[in-house]
Short mmCIF file of C-alpha atoms and ligand atoms in Angstrom, two decimals:
data_model
loop_
_atom_site.label_atom_id
_atom_site.label_comp_id
_atom_site.label_asym_id
_atom_site.label_seq_id
_atom_site.Cartn_x
_atom_site.Cartn_y
_atom_site.Cartn_z
CA MET A 1 0.14 14.59 -10.33
CA LYS A 2 2.17 16.05 -13.57
CA LYS A 3 4.23 13.04 -14.32
CA ILE A 4 3.45 9.33 -14.21
CA GLY A 5 5.41 6.02 -14.99
CA VAL A 6 4.12 2.81 -16.30
CA LEU A 7 5.87 -0.42 -16.08
CA THR A 8 5.23 -4.38 -16.78
CA SER A 9 6.41 -6.58 -14.21
CA GLY A 10 6.55 -10.25 -13.56
CA GLY A 11 5.20 -12.92 -16.04
CA ASP A 12 3.81 -11.52 -18.98
CA SER A 13 0.52 -11.75 -20.61
CA PRO A 14 -1.29 -11.13 -23.72
CA GLY A 15 -3.07 -7.67 -23.72
CA MET A 16 -0.36 -6.06 -21.51
CA ASN A 17 0.70 -3.82 -24.49
CA ALA A 18 -3.20 -2.91 -24.97
CA ALA A 19 -3.02 -1.73 -21.22
CA ILE A 20 0.14 0.44 -21.78
CA ARG A 21 -1.10 2.01 -24.46
CA ALA A 22 -4.17 3.02 -22.69
CA VAL A 23 -2.18 4.61 -19.73
CA VAL A 24 -0.12 6.39 -22.16
CA ARG A 25 -3.08 7.81 -24.33
CA LYS A 26 -5.32 8.23 -21.51
CA GLY A 27 -2.41 10.21 -19.51
CA ILE A 28 -1.86 12.23 -22.53
CA TYR A 29 -5.29 12.95 -22.92
CA HIS A 30 -5.23 14.79 -19.22
CA ASN A 31 -2.27 16.46 -19.96
CA LEU A 32 0.27 14.24 -18.23
CA GLU A 33 3.70 13.20 -19.21
CA VAL A 34 3.99 9.79 -19.24
CA TYR A 35 7.00 7.91 -18.71
CA GLY A 36 7.56 4.15 -19.84
CA VAL A 37 9.86 2.11 -17.56
CA LYS A 38 11.60 -0.72 -19.17
CA ASN A 39 12.11 -4.53 -17.53
CA GLY A 40 9.88 -3.71 -14.58
CA TYR A 41 11.37 -2.86 -11.37
CA GLN A 42 14.71 -3.63 -12.51
CA GLY A 43 14.62 -0.91 -15.10
CA LEU A 44 12.97 1.48 -12.48
CA MET A 45 16.27 0.96 -10.32
CA GLU A 46 18.33 1.39 -12.87
CA GLY A 47 16.72 4.55 -14.48
CA ASN A 48 15.96 2.72 -17.79
CA ILE A 49 13.19 5.33 -18.42
CA VAL A 50 11.85 6.79 -21.55
CA LYS A 51 9.41 9.29 -22.33
CA MET A 52 6.39 8.34 -23.91
CA ASP A 53 4.65 9.72 -26.81
CA LEU A 54 1.10 8.98 -28.60
CA GLY A 55 3.24 7.29 -31.49
CA SER A 56 5.33 5.18 -29.08
CA VAL A 57 2.03 3.26 -28.54
CA GLY A 58 0.91 3.25 -31.88
CA ASP A 59 0.27 -0.31 -33.62
CA ILE A 60 0.93 -2.51 -30.24
CA ILE A 61 -2.74 -2.94 -29.28
CA GLN A 62 -2.79 -6.36 -31.38
CA ARG A 63 0.63 -7.50 -30.12
CA GLY A 64 1.28 -9.96 -27.39
CA GLY A 65 3.96 -9.84 -24.60
CA THR A 66 4.94 -6.34 -23.39
CA ILE A 67 7.04 -3.66 -25.17
CA LEU A 68 8.40 -2.75 -21.98
CA PHE A 69 9.76 -6.03 -21.26
CA SER A 70 9.50 -7.55 -17.61
CA ALA A 71 11.63 -8.82 -15.36
CA ARG A 72 11.92 -10.00 -11.68
CA SER A 73 14.32 -8.31 -9.20
CA GLU A 74 15.20 -9.46 -5.90
CA GLU A 75 17.17 -6.50 -5.16
CA PHE A 76 13.84 -4.46 -5.38
CA LYS A 77 12.52 -6.58 -2.32
CA THR A 78 14.92 -4.68 -0.18
CA ASP A 79 14.56 -0.98 1.06
CA GLU A 80 18.09 -0.30 -0.54
CA GLY A 81 16.37 -1.43 -3.97
CA GLN A 82 13.25 0.67 -3.47
CA GLU A 83 15.21 3.64 -2.63
CA ARG A 84 17.39 3.38 -5.78
CA ALA A 85 13.90 3.38 -7.57
CA ILE A 86 12.95 6.19 -5.87
CA GLU A 87 15.85 8.42 -6.73
CA GLN A 88 15.23 7.63 -10.20
CA MET A 89 11.80 8.75 -10.05
CA LYS A 90 12.93 11.96 -8.16
CA LYS A 91 15.38 12.68 -11.13
CA LEU A 92 12.44 12.79 -13.59
CA GLY A 93 9.89 14.33 -11.44
CA ILE A 94 7.68 11.33 -11.51
CA ASP A 95 5.09 11.37 -9.14
CA GLY A 96 2.97 8.34 -9.49
CA LEU A 97 3.53 4.63 -11.19
CA ILE A 98 1.24 2.25 -12.89
CA VAL A 99 2.35 -1.45 -12.28
CA ILE A 100 0.75 -3.83 -14.54
CA GLY A 101 1.53 -7.40 -13.39
CA GLY A 102 0.84 -10.09 -10.73
CA ASP A 103 0.31 -9.99 -6.74
CA GLY A 104 3.90 -10.22 -6.37
CA SER A 105 4.26 -6.85 -8.33
CA PHE A 106 1.83 -4.87 -6.56
CA ARG A 107 3.58 -6.13 -3.11
CA GLY A 108 6.48 -3.88 -4.85
CA ALA A 109 3.85 -1.05 -5.76
CA GLN A 110 2.49 -1.26 -2.27
CA LYS A 111 6.09 -0.44 -0.93
CA LEU A 112 6.73 2.68 -2.87
CA THR A 113 2.97 3.73 -2.11
CA GLU A 114 4.11 3.68 1.48
CA LYS A 115 7.10 5.60 0.77
CA GLY A 116 4.84 8.36 -0.67
CA TYR A 117 4.70 7.40 -4.31
CA PRO A 118 1.54 6.35 -5.10
CA CYS A 119 0.92 3.65 -7.42
CA ILE A 120 -2.04 1.71 -8.88
CA GLY A 121 -2.18 -1.76 -10.09
CA VAL A 122 -3.56 -3.41 -12.87
CA PRO A 123 -3.97 -7.12 -12.86
CA GLY A 124 -2.03 -8.59 -15.81
CA THR A 125 -1.56 -12.67 -15.90
CA ILE A 126 -2.92 -15.76 -17.74
CA ASP A 127 -3.60 -17.26 -14.41
CA ASN A 128 -6.68 -15.28 -13.37
CA ASP A 129 -5.48 -15.69 -9.48
CA ILE A 130 -5.96 -12.49 -8.25
CA SER A 131 -8.86 -11.68 -5.79
CA GLY A 132 -10.72 -8.34 -6.35
CA THR A 133 -11.13 -8.86 -10.09
CA ASP A 134 -13.25 -11.49 -11.63
CA PHE A 135 -10.64 -11.30 -14.86
CA THR A 136 -7.00 -10.73 -15.16
CA ILE A 137 -5.72 -9.62 -18.72
CA GLY A 138 -4.49 -12.35 -20.54
CA PHE A 139 -6.68 -14.95 -19.03
CA ASP A 140 -9.03 -14.82 -22.04
CA THR A 141 -6.52 -15.38 -24.71
CA SER A 142 -4.54 -18.13 -22.96
CA LEU A 143 -7.96 -19.62 -22.81
CA ASN A 144 -8.44 -19.59 -26.41
CA THR A 145 -5.27 -20.89 -27.30
CA ILE A 146 -5.62 -23.78 -24.70
CA ILE A 147 -8.95 -24.64 -26.47
CA GLU A 148 -7.39 -24.76 -29.70
CA ALA A 149 -4.87 -27.22 -28.43
CA VAL A 150 -7.57 -29.18 -26.74
CA ASP A 151 -9.84 -28.99 -29.92
CA LYS A 152 -6.68 -30.52 -32.12
CA ILE A 153 -5.87 -33.14 -29.52
CA ARG A 154 -9.26 -34.63 -29.52
CA ASP A 155 -9.10 -35.24 -33.06
CA THR A 156 -6.10 -37.30 -32.71
CA ALA A 157 -7.33 -38.91 -29.34
CA THR A 158 -10.66 -40.23 -31.20
CA SER A 159 -8.69 -41.53 -33.78
CA HIS A 160 -6.25 -43.56 -31.51
CA GLU A 161 -8.87 -44.40 -28.70
CA ARG A 162 -6.39 -42.81 -26.21
CA THR A 163 -6.51 -41.05 -22.94
CA TYR A 164 -4.74 -37.58 -23.33
CA ILE A 165 -3.85 -35.69 -20.07
CA ILE A 166 -3.32 -31.91 -21.23
CA GLU A 167 -1.17 -30.01 -18.41
CA VAL A 168 -1.95 -26.43 -18.31
CA MET A 169 -0.39 -23.41 -16.38
CA GLY A 170 -1.49 -22.14 -13.10
CA ARG A 171 0.40 -23.28 -10.11
CA ASP A 172 -1.77 -22.15 -7.22
CA ALA A 173 -4.82 -21.36 -9.38
CA GLY A 174 -7.25 -23.73 -11.28
CA ASP A 175 -8.97 -21.50 -13.35
CA LEU A 176 -7.11 -22.22 -16.65
CA ALA A 177 -7.88 -25.88 -16.30
CA LEU A 178 -11.36 -25.40 -15.20
CA TRP A 179 -12.55 -22.93 -17.72
CA SER A 180 -10.80 -24.84 -20.47
CA GLY A 181 -12.07 -27.97 -19.41
CA LEU A 182 -15.34 -26.99 -19.43
CA ALA A 183 -15.13 -25.27 -22.78
CA GLY A 184 -13.01 -28.19 -23.98
CA GLY A 185 -15.54 -31.19 -22.79
CA ALA A 186 -12.96 -32.59 -20.55
CA GLU A 187 -14.02 -36.00 -18.81
CA SER A 188 -11.82 -34.98 -15.75
CA ILE A 189 -10.45 -31.52 -14.41
CA LEU A 190 -7.39 -31.47 -11.87
CA ILE A 191 -6.95 -28.40 -10.20
CA PRO A 192 -5.04 -27.32 -6.85
CA GLU A 193 -8.14 -26.13 -5.04
CA LYS A 194 -10.03 -29.33 -5.17
CA LYS A 195 -8.27 -32.54 -4.23
CA GLU A 196 -10.22 -35.10 -6.35
CA ASP A 197 -10.08 -38.56 -5.41
CA PHE A 198 -8.02 -40.62 -7.81
CA SER A 199 -10.16 -43.41 -7.81
CA GLU A 200 -13.02 -41.38 -9.00
CA ILE A 201 -11.18 -40.30 -12.18
CA ILE A 202 -10.32 -44.13 -12.65
CA ASP A 203 -13.71 -44.75 -12.56
CA ARG A 204 -14.81 -42.39 -14.69
CA LEU A 205 -12.34 -43.20 -17.31
CA LYS A 206 -13.54 -47.18 -17.01
CA ARG A 207 -17.37 -46.36 -17.30
CA GLY A 208 -16.75 -44.15 -20.19
CA HIS A 209 -14.58 -46.88 -22.01
CA GLU A 210 -17.06 -49.68 -21.15
CA ARG A 211 -19.86 -47.40 -22.89
CA GLY A 212 -17.69 -47.09 -25.93
CA LYS A 213 -16.51 -43.49 -25.37
CA LYS A 214 -13.64 -43.49 -27.79
CA HIS A 215 -11.43 -41.17 -26.15
CA SER A 216 -10.84 -39.22 -22.57
CA ILE A 217 -9.39 -36.10 -22.21
CA ILE A 218 -8.10 -34.52 -18.74
CA LEU A 219 -7.10 -31.16 -17.94
CA LEU A 220 -4.58 -30.75 -15.26
CA ALA A 221 -3.17 -27.75 -13.66
CA GLU A 222 0.48 -27.62 -13.10
CA GLY A 223 0.16 -26.89 -9.76
CA VAL A 224 -1.45 -30.23 -8.89
CA GLY A 225 1.45 -32.23 -10.05
CA SER A 226 3.13 -33.54 -13.26
CA GLY A 227 1.03 -34.66 -16.18
CA PHE A 228 3.52 -37.48 -16.72
CA ASP A 229 3.33 -38.96 -13.42
CA TYR A 230 -0.43 -38.96 -13.75
CA GLY A 231 -0.38 -40.37 -17.18
CA ASP A 232 1.72 -43.43 -15.80
CA ARG A 233 -0.51 -43.83 -12.95
CA ILE A 234 -3.73 -43.89 -15.10
CA GLU A 235 -2.14 -46.08 -17.80
CA ALA A 236 -1.03 -48.55 -15.00
CA GLU A 237 -4.62 -48.51 -13.43
CA THR A 238 -7.08 -48.54 -16.54
CA LYS A 239 -4.95 -50.05 -19.20
CA LEU A 240 -5.94 -47.52 -21.58
CA GLU A 241 -3.50 -46.11 -23.77
CA THR A 242 -2.40 -42.72 -22.26
CA ARG A 243 -0.44 -39.51 -23.67
CA VAL A 244 0.69 -36.45 -22.24
CA THR A 245 0.98 -32.94 -23.68
CA VAL A 246 2.55 -30.04 -21.79
CA LEU A 247 1.21 -26.95 -23.19
CA GLY A 248 3.61 -24.57 -21.77
CA TYR A 249 4.57 -21.32 -22.63
CA ILE A 250 2.35 -20.96 -25.88
CA GLN A 251 -0.23 -20.05 -23.11
CA ARG A 252 1.43 -16.86 -22.60
CA GLY A 253 1.81 -15.57 -26.20
CA GLY A 254 -0.21 -14.57 -28.86
CA SER A 255 -2.19 -11.80 -30.09
CA PRO A 256 -4.64 -10.61 -27.47
CA SER A 257 -8.03 -11.61 -27.73
CA ALA A 258 -10.87 -8.75 -28.20
CA THR A 259 -12.02 -9.24 -24.66
CA ASP A 260 -8.68 -8.92 -23.05
CA ARG A 261 -7.72 -5.89 -25.49
CA VAL A 262 -11.09 -4.39 -24.46
CA LEU A 263 -10.64 -5.24 -20.44
CA ALA A 264 -6.92 -3.92 -20.56
CA SER A 265 -7.99 -0.63 -22.15
CA ARG A 266 -10.62 -0.32 -19.31
CA LEU A 267 -8.39 -1.19 -16.59
CA GLY A 268 -5.37 0.95 -17.97
CA ALA A 269 -7.44 4.03 -18.44
CA ARG A 270 -9.12 3.80 -14.84
CA ALA A 271 -5.75 3.34 -13.19
CA VAL A 272 -4.65 6.76 -14.94
CA GLU A 273 -8.12 8.08 -13.39
CA LEU A 274 -7.00 7.06 -9.76
CA LEU A 275 -3.67 8.57 -10.05
CA LEU A 276 -5.26 11.81 -11.30
CA LYS A 277 -7.27 11.47 -8.04
CA ASN A 278 -4.19 11.37 -6.18
CA GLN A 279 -5.17 7.57 -5.12
CA GLY A 280 -2.39 5.08 -4.93
CA GLY A 281 -2.23 1.64 -3.13
CA ARG A 282 -5.20 0.23 -5.17
CA MET A 283 -5.56 -2.09 -7.76
CA VAL A 284 -8.38 -2.07 -10.54
CA GLY A 285 -10.61 -4.66 -11.66
CA ILE A 286 -13.48 -5.92 -13.05
CA GLN A 287 -16.37 -7.37 -10.80
CA ASN A 288 -19.82 -8.10 -12.38
CA ASN A 289 -18.90 -6.36 -15.64
CA LYS A 290 -18.26 -3.19 -13.63
CA LEU A 291 -14.85 -1.29 -12.97
CA VAL A 292 -14.05 -1.36 -9.34
CA ASP A 293 -10.79 -0.72 -7.15
CA HIS A 294 -9.70 -2.30 -4.08
CA ALA A 295 -6.92 -1.41 -1.72
CA PHE A 296 -3.87 -3.53 -2.05
CA ASP A 297 -4.16 -4.93 1.57
CA GLU A 298 -7.75 -6.43 0.59
CA VAL A 299 -6.27 -8.12 -2.45
CA PHE A 300 -3.44 -9.64 -0.59
CA THR A 301 -5.46 -10.88 2.25
CA ARG A 302 -8.24 -12.62 0.36
CA ASP A 303 -7.60 -15.60 -1.62
CA HIS A 304 -8.99 -15.79 -5.32
CA SER A 305 -11.54 -18.61 -5.18
CA ILE A 306 -12.86 -20.84 -8.13
CA ASN A 307 -16.21 -20.95 -9.31
CA GLU A 308 -18.02 -23.77 -7.34
CA GLU A 309 -20.76 -23.92 -9.75
CA MET A 310 -18.54 -24.21 -12.80
CA TYR A 311 -16.73 -26.90 -11.40
CA GLN A 312 -19.68 -28.87 -10.20
CA LEU A 313 -21.01 -28.26 -13.39
CA SER A 314 -18.12 -29.75 -15.12
CA LYS A 315 -18.52 -32.85 -13.14
CA GLU A 316 -22.45 -33.28 -13.92
CA LEU A 317 -21.56 -32.94 -17.69
CA SER A 318 -18.74 -35.48 -17.81
CA ILE A 319 -20.69 -38.14 -16.11
P1 ADP B 1 3.88 -11.55 -10.29
O1 ADP B 1 3.66 -9.99 -10.25
O2 ADP B 1 3.65 -12.28 -11.64
O3 ADP B 1 3.23 -12.12 -9.13
P2 ADP B 1 6.47 -11.80 -8.99
O4 ADP B 1 6.07 -12.51 -7.89
O5 ADP B 1 7.63 -12.38 -9.66
O6 ADP B 1 5.48 -11.99 -10.28
O7 ADP B 1 6.94 -10.32 -8.50
C1 ADP B 1 7.50 -9.54 -9.62
C2 ADP B 1 8.45 -8.60 -9.10
O8 ADP B 1 7.77 -7.84 -7.83
C3 ADP B 1 9.44 -9.34 -8.13
O9 ADP B 1 10.62 -9.75 -9.04
C4 ADP B 1 10.02 -8.23 -7.46
O10 ADP B 1 10.95 -7.47 -7.96
C5 ADP B 1 8.79 -7.42 -7.03
N1 ADP B 1 8.23 -7.93 -5.56
C6 ADP B 1 7.73 -9.13 -5.43
N2 ADP B 1 7.40 -9.41 -4.20
C7 ADP B 1 7.70 -8.15 -3.50
C8 ADP B 1 7.79 -7.53 -2.07
N3 ADP B 1 7.21 -8.41 -1.13
N4 ADP B 1 8.19 -6.32 -2.00
C9 ADP B 1 8.76 -5.82 -2.82
N5 ADP B 1 8.76 -5.98 -4.19
C10 ADP B 1 8.03 -7.32 -4.45
#
């Protein structure tokens, strides 16, 4: 392994830059040539590839987003698309690739590995929805953004004695809603992994109101349904004034937290170590605060599950 590439793909997340920096610097430390691929697999097929030096990743550790840009590409899902990408790698003599992204991106990395170009996946997504790692790059930063919003909304909720629904990201995964709900002291948490009885939510709201509670906060993961629909239903059933805030894309941006920077640096560097050992088709992760790596097949076949103990606790603390 003499030359390696790095790209970011799928949804961006804060900390991806710290991971790119780690890959580039760790690679150069081990005398590799490192190439940055712009715009994910789309750029790989088009040959939008630049050689990275130590300075090219200077002053980016604190920046959100990704300096390599990200993209989605339908063409890359086809054999022809993958062959086009391999042609570009051959031209430059790139022997292996590090893919920073979510599990969709890893499926592409798996295909390239099967075709003789070893790829290592680095989990970068705010959703924390990838199995084989306790945390993904960007989750902690996003969580902190949500908490800041929850605290602010709580101030106005108290002043007006309202119920607030805060809709956060997470199509199939409730981690953002669960963690921010627990950290923000939410009354109810609605996540796709758990189908909470609607009447239970209504009862809890009514009980709180009768006890003189000034406000209620409900954290809703987008995958469960529209916050506005829930808002209408709750207002109709409880007669309590209800407001809805959809946090949207602010959850994806911002300067990465220290935790995400450290995680990204460790995972990016470990990915380079695996390529140096000629390993491919694997994802690096962190479990019980130890760096690990798993075959993509394992990552794809196991579902990321939510922390049951935390879910139960969130209920007990919001009686
Ligand atoms: P994420 O990586 O965040 O889950 P996507 O699911 O959109 O994001 O995947 C990002 C890109 O990875 C896609 O646009 C596509 O180019 C590539 N990709 C996804 N699934 C496959 C697949 N089954 N085979 C090859 N490439 C894939």
